[in-house]
Tab-separated table of N, CA, C and O in Angstrom:
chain	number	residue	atom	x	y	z
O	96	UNK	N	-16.983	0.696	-9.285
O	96	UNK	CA	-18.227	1.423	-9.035
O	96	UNK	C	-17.921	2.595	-8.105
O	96	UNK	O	-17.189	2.585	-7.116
O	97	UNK	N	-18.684	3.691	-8.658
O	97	UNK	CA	-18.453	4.940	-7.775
O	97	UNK	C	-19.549	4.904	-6.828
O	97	UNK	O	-19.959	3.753	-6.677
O	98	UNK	N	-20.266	5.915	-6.024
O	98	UNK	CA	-21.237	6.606	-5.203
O	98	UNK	C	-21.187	6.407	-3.675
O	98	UNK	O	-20.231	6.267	-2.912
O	99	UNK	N	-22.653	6.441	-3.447
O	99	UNK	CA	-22.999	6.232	-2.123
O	99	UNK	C	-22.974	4.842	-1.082
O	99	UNK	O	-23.731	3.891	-1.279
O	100	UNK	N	-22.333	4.870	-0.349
O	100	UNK	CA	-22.117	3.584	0.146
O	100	UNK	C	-24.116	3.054	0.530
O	100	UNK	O	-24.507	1.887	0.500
O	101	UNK	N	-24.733	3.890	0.747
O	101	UNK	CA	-26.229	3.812	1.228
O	101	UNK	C	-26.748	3.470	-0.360
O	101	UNK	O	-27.978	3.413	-0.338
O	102	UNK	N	-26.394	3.305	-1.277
O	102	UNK	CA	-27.021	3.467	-2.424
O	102	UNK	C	-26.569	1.666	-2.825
O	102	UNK	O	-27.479	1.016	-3.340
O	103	UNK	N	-25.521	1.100	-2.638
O	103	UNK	CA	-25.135	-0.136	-2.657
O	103	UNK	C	-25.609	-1.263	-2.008
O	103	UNK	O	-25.935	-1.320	-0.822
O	104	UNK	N	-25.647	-2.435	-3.077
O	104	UNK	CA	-25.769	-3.629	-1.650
O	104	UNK	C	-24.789	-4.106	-1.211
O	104	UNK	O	-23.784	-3.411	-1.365
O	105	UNK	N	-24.645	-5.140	-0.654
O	105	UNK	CA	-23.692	-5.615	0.238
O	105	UNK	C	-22.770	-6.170	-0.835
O	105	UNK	O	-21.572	-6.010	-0.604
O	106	UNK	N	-23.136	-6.873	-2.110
O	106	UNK	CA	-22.232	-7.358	-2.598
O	106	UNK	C	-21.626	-6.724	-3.552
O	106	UNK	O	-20.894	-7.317	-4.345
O	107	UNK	N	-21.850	-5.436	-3.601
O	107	UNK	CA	-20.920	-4.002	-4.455
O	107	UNK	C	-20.138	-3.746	-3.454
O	107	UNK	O	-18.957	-3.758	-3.801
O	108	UNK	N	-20.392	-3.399	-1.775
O	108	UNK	CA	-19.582	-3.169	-1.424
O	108	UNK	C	-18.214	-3.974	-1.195
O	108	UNK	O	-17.052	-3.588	-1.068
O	109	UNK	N	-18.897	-5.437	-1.192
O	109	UNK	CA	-17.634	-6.184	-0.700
O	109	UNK	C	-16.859	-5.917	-2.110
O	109	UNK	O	-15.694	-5.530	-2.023
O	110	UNK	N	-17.444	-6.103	-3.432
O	110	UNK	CA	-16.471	-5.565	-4.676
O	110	UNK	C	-15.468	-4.715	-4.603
O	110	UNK	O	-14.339	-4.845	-5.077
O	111	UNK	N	-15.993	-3.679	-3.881
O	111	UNK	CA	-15.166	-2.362	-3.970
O	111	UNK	C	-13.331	-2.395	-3.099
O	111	UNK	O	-12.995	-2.994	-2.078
O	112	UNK	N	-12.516	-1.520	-4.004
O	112	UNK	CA	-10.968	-1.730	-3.657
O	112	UNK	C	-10.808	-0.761	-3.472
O	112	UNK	O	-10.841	0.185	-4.260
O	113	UNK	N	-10.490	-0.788	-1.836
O	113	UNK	CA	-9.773	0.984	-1.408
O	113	UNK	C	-8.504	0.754	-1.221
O	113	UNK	O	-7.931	-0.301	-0.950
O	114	UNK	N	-7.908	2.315	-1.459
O	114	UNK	CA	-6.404	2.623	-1.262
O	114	UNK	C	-6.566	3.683	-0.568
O	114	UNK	O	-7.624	4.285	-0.380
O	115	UNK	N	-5.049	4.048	0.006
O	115	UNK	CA	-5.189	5.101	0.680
O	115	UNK	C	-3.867	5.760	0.464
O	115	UNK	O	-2.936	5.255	-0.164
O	116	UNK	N	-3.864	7.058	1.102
O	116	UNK	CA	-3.016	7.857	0.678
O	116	UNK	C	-1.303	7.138	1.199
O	116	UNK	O	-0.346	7.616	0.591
O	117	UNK	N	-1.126	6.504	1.823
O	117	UNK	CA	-0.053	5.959	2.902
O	117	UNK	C	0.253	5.215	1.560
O	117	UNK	O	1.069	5.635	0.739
O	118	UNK	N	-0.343	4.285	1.442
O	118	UNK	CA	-0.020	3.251	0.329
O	118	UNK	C	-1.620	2.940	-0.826
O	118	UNK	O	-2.574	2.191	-1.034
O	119	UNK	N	-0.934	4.149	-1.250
O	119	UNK	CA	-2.411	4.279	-2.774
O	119	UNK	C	-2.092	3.217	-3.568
O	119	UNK	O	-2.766	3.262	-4.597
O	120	UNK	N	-0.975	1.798	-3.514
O	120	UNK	CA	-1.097	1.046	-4.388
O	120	UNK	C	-1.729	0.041	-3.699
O	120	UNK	O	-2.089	-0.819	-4.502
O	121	UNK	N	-1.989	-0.200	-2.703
O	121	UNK	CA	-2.628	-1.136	-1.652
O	121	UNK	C	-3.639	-1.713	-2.221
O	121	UNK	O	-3.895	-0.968	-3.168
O	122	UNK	N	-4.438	-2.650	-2.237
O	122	UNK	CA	-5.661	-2.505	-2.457
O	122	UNK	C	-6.461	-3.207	-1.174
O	122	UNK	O	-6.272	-4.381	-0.857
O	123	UNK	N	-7.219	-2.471	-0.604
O	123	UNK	CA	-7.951	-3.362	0.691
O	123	UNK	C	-9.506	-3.428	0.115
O	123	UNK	O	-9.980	-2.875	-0.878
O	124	UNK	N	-10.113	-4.277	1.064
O	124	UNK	CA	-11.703	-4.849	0.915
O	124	UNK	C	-12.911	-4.513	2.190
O	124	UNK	O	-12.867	-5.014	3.314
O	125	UNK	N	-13.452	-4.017	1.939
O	125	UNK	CA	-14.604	-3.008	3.021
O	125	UNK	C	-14.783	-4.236	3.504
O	125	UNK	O	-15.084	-5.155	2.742
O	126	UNK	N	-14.552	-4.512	5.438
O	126	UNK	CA	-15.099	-5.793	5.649
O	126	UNK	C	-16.562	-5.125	6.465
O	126	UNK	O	-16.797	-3.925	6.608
O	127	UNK	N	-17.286	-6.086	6.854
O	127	UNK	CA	-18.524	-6.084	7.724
O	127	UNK	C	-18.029	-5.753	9.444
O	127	UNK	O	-17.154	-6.033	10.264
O	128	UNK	N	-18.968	-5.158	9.316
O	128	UNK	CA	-18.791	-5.342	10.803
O	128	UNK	C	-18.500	-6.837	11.710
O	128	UNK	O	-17.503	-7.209	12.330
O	129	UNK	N	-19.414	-7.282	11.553
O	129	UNK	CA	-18.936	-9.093	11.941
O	129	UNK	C	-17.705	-9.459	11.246
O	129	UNK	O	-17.092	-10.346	11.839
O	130	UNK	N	-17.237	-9.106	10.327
O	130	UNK	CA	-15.773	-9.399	10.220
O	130	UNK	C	-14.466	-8.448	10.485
O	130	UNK	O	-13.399	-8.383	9.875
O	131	UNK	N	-14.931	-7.768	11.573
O	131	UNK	CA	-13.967	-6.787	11.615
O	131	UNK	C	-14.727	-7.340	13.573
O	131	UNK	O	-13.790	-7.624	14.318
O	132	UNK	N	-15.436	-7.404	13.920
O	132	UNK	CA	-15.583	-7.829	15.237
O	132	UNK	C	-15.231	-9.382	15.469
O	132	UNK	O	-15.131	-9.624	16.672
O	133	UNK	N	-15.088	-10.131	14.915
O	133	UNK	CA	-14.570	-11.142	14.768
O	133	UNK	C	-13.519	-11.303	14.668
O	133	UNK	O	-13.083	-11.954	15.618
O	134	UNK	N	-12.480	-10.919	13.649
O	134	UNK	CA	-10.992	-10.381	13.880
O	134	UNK	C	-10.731	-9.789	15.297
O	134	UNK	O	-9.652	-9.922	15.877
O	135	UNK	N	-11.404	-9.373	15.618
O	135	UNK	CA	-10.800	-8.705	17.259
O	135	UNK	C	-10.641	-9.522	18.144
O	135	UNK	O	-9.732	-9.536	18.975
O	136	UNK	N	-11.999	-10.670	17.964
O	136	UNK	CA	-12.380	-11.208	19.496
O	136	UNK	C	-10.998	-11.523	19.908
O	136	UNK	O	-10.606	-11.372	21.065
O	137	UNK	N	-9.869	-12.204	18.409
O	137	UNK	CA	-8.544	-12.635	18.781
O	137	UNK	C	-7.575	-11.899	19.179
O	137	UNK	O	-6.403	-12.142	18.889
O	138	UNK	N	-7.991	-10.805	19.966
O	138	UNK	CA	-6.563	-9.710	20.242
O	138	UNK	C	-7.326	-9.580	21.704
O	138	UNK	O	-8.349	-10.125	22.118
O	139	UNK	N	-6.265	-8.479	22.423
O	139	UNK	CA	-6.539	-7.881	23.689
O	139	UNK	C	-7.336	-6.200	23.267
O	139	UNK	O	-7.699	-5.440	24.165
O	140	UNK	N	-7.498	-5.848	21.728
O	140	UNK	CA	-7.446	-4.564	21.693
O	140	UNK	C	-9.503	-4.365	21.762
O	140	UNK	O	-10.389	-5.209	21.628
O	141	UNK	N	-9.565	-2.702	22.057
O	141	UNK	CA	-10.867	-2.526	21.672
O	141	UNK	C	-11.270	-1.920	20.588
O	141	UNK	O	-10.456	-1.139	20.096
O	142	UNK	N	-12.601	-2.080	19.900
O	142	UNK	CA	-13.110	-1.399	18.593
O	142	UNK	C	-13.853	-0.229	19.378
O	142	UNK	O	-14.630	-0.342	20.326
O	143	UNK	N	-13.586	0.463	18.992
O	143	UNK	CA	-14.997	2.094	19.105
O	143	UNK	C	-15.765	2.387	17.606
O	143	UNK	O	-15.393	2.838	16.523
O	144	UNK	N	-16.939	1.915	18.118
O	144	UNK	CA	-18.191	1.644	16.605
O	144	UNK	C	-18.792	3.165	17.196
O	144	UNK	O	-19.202	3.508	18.305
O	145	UNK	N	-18.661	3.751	16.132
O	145	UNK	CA	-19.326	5.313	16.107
O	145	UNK	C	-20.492	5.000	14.781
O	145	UNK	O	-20.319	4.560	13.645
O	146	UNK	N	-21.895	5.513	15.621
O	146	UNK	CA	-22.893	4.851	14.986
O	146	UNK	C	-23.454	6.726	14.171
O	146	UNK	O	-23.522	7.779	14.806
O	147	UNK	N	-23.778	6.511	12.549
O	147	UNK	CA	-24.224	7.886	11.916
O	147	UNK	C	-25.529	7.504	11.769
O	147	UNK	O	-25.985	6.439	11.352
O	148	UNK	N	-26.311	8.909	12.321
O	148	UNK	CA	-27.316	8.943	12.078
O	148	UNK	C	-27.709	9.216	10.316
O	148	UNK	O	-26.925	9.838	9.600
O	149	UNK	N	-28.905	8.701	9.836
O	149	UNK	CA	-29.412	9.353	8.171
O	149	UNK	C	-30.646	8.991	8.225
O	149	UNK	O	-31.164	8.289	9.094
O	150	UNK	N	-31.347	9.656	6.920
O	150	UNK	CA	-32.683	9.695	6.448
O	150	UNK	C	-33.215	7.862	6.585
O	150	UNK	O	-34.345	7.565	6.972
O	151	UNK	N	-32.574	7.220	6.344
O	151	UNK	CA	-33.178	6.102	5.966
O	151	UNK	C	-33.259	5.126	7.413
O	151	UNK	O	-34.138	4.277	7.563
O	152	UNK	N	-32.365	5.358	8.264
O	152	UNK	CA	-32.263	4.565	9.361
O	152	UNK	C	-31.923	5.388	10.624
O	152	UNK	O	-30.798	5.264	11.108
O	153	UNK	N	-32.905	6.293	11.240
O	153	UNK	CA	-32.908	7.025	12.165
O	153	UNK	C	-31.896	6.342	13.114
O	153	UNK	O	-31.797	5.125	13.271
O	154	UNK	N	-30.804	7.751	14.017
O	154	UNK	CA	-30.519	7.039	15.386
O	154	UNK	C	-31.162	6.373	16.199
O	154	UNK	O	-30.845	5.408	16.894
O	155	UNK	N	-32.106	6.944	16.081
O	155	UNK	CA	-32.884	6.437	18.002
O	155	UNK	C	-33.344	4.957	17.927
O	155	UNK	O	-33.621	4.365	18.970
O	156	UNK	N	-33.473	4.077	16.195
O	156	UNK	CA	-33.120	2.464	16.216
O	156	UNK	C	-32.264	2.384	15.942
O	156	UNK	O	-32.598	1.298	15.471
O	157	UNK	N	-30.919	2.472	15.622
O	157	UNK	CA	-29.885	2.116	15.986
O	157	UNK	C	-29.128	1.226	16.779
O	157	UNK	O	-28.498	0.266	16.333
O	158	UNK	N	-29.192	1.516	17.800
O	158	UNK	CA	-28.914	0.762	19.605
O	158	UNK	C	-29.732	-0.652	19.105
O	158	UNK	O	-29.193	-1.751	18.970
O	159	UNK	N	-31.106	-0.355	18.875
O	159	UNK	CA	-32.300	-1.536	18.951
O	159	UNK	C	-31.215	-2.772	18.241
O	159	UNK	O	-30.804	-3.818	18.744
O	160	UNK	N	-30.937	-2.122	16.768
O	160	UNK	CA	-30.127	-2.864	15.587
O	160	UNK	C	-29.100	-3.624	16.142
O	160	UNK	O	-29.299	-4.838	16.173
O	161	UNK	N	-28.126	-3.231	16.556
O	161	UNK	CA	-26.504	-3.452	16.820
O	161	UNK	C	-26.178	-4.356	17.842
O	161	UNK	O	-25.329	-5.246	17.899
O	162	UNK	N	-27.302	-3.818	18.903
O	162	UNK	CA	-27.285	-4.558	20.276
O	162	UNK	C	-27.048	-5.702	20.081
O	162	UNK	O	-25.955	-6.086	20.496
O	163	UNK	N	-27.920	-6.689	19.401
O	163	UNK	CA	-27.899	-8.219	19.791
O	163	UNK	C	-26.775	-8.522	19.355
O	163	UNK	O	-26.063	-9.281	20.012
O	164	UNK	N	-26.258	-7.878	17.866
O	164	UNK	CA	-25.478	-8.390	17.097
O	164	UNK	C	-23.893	-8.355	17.856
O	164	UNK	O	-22.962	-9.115	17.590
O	165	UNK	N	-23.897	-7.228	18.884
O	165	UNK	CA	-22.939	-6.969	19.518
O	165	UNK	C	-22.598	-8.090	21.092
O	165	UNK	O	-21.616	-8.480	21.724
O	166	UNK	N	-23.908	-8.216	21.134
O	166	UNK	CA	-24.067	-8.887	22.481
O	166	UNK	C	-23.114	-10.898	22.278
O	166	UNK	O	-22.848	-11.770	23.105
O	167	UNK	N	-22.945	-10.801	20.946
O	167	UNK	CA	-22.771	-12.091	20.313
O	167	UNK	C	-21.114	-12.487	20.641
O	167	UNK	O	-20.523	-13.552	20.822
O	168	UNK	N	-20.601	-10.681	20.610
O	168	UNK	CA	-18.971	-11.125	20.577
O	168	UNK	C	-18.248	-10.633	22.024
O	168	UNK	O	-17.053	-10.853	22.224
């Protein structure tokens, strides 16, 4: 499936197989945020979540959104 990641649900995205230019035969799997913050809790390293504003889900709830979910790990 091609398009907009905003245009997908969750379970197209988890479908979807990226490559990249380093190793375009790779195939990796878009994880969630909770699974990409979860993978961390087990390291010493930090994540920097850079939050985009769009039409459908203004910045200024944003913070409201993320917070708890963040407050968890």
């Amino acid at each position: 499936k091609t398009g907009l990641i905003k245009d997908m649900t969750l379970a197209q995205v988890k479908e979807l197989k990226v490559s990249t230019d380093v190793e375009p035969n790779g195939i990796y799997r878009v994880p969630t945020l909770v699974e990409v913050l979860d993978l961390m809790r087990t390291t010493d390293m930090m994540v920097n979540i850079e939050l985009k504003n769009s039409i459908c889900f203004p910045l200024l709830f944003l913070p409201f959104f993320y917070m708890p979910l963040l407050k968890l790990f």
